[in-house]
XYZ file of C-alpha atoms in Angstrom:
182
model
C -213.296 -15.043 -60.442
C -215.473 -13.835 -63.642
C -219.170 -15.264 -63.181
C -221.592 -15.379 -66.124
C -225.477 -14.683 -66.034
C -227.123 -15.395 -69.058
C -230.366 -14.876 -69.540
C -233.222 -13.022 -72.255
C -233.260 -9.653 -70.258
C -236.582 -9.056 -72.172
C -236.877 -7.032 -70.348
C -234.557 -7.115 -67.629
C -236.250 -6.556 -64.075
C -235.636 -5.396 -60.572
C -235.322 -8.614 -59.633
C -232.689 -9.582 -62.163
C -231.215 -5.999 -60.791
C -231.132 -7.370 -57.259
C -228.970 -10.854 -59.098
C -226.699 -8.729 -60.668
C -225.767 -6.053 -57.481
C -225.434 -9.247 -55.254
C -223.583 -11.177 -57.987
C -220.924 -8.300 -58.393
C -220.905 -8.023 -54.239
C -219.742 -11.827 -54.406
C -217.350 -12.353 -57.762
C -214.352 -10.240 -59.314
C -216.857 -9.814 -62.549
C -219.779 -10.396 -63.462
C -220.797 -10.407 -67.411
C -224.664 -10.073 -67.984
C -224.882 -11.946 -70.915
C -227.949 -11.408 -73.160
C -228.848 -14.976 -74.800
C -229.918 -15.436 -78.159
C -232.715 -17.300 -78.588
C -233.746 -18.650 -81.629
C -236.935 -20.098 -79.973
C -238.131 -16.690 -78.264
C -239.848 -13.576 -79.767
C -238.869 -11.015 -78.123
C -240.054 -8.047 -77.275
C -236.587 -6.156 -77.036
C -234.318 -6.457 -80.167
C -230.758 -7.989 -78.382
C -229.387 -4.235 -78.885
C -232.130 -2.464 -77.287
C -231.687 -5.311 -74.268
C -228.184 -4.186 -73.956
C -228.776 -0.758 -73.672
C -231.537 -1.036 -70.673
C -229.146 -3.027 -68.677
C -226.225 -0.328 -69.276
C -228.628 2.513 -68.189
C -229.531 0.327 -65.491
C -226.347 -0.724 -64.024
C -223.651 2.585 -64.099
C -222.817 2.373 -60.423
C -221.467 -1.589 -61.115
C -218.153 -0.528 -61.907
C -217.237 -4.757 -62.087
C -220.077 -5.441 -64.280
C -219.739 -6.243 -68.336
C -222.747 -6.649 -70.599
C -222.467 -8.667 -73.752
C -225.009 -11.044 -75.939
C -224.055 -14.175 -77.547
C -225.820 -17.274 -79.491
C -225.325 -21.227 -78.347
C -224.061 -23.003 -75.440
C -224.015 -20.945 -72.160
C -220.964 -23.258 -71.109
C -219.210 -22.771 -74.488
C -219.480 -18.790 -74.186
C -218.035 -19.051 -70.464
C -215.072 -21.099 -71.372
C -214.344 -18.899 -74.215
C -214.831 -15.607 -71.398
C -212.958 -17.147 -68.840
C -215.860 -17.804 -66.409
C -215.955 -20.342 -63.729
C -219.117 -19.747 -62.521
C -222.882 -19.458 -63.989
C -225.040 -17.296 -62.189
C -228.436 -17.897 -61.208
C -231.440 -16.624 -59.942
C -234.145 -18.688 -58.004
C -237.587 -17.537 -57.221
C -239.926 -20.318 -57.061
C -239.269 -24.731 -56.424
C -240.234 -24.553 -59.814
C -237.352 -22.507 -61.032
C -235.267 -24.809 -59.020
C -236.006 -27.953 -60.838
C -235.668 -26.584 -64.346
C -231.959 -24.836 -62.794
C -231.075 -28.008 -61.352
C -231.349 -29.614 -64.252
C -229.852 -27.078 -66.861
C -226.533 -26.866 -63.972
C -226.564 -30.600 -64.259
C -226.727 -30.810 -67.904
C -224.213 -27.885 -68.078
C -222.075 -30.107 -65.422
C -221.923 -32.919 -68.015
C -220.853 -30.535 -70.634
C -218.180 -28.326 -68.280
C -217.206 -30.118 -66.034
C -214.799 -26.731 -64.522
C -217.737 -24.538 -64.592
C -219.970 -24.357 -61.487
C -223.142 -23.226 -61.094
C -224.085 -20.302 -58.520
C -227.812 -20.185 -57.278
C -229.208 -16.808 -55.420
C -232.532 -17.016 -54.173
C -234.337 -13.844 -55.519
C -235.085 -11.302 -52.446
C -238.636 -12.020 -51.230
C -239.681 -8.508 -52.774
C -239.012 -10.091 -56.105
C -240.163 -13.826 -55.753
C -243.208 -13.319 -58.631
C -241.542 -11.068 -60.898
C -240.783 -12.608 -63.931
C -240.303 -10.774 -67.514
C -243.344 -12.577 -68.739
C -245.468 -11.130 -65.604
C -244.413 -7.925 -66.536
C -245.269 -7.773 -70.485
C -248.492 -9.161 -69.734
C -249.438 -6.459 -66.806
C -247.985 -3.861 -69.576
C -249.826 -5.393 -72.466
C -253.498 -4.979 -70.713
C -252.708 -1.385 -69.397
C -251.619 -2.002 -65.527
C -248.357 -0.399 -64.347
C -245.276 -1.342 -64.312
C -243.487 1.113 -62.600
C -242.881 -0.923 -59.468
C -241.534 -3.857 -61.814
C -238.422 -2.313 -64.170
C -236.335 0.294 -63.834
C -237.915 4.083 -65.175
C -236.667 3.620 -68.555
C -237.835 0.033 -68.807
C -240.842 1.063 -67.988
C -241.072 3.960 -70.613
C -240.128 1.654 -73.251
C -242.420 -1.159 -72.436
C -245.183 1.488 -72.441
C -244.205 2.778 -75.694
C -243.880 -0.666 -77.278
C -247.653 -1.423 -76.213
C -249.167 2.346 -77.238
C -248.029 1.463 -80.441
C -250.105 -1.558 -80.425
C -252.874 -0.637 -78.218
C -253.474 3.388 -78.402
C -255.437 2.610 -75.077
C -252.338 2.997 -73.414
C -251.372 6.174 -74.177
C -252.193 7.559 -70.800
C -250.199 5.266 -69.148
C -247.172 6.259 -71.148
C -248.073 10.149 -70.854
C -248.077 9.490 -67.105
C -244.458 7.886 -66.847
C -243.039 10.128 -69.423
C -243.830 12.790 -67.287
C -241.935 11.728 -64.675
C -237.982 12.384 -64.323
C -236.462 10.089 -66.066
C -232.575 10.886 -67.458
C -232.734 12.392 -70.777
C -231.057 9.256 -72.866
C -234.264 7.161 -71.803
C -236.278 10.063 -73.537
C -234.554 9.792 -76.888
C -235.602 6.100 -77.195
């Protein structure tokens, strides 16, 4: 069974890390599926997205990563998928889910959707809550993957030379040498 979950990645976190491991635990494959939205300004260009969630994800051997534009259910009917894939942290995220899975239901009606409630160690970690901690100089080490986290501090020293130290202090630490070359 192929399961889709779409999303901005931007960037992707350790709590969408904890969706995908479980997600590829549960279904035959899982496709990470960078959405393109038209609506968003992102921090990430959709290539640079792709390329944190390969670094992040070598040891899913059942995993694909891909990016597309339009209707979720349209891409997973034209991948095969049977199943969305979905995160929930908050009752909050569960009302806007509900009702995308419904909507998506009206749409597809062969396509379920999956929810996983986030681990607890993830339940506030959003993208957003981790651009603005990076934007005003706290770390985000704890947050993102290594390399993530180098290029998030990277994006803001360009922007704010303030950070600079935080971005000396991760670069320092050992991180694989393709996250370097960013």
């Amino acid at each position: 069974m192929i399961a889709i979950y779409p999303g901005s990645f931007d960037p992707i976190t350790l709590g969408h890390l904890d969706i995908i491991e479980r997600g590829c635990k549960l279904f035959d494959q899982v496709i990470v599926a960078v959405v393109l939205n038209p609506n968003k300004t992102p921090l990430f260009t959709v290539q640079e997205r792709l390329e944190q969630i390969r670094l992040a994800t070598p040891h899913l051997s059942n995993l694909e990563i891909d990016c597309f534009e339009g209707l979720t259910v349209n891409y997973a009917r034209i991948r095969g998928a049977s199943v969305l894939l979905r995160g929930l942290r908050v009752l909050s995220d569960f009302e806007l889910e509900l009702q995308m899975a419904h909507t998506n239901k009206t749409l597809a009606t062969e396509i379920e959707t999956v929810f996983l409630a986030t681990s607890n160690e993830y339940s506030f970690l959003s993208s957003s809550v981790v651009k603005e901690v990076a934007r005003f100089g706290g770390s985000i080490d704890h947050l993102v993957p290594q390399h993530v986290a180098l290029d998030i501090y990277r994006c803001y020293a360009k922007t704010q030379p303030g950070l600079t130290q935080t971005t000396d202090r991760v670069s320092q630490k050992n991180l694989p040498s393709t996250s370097r070359d960013s």
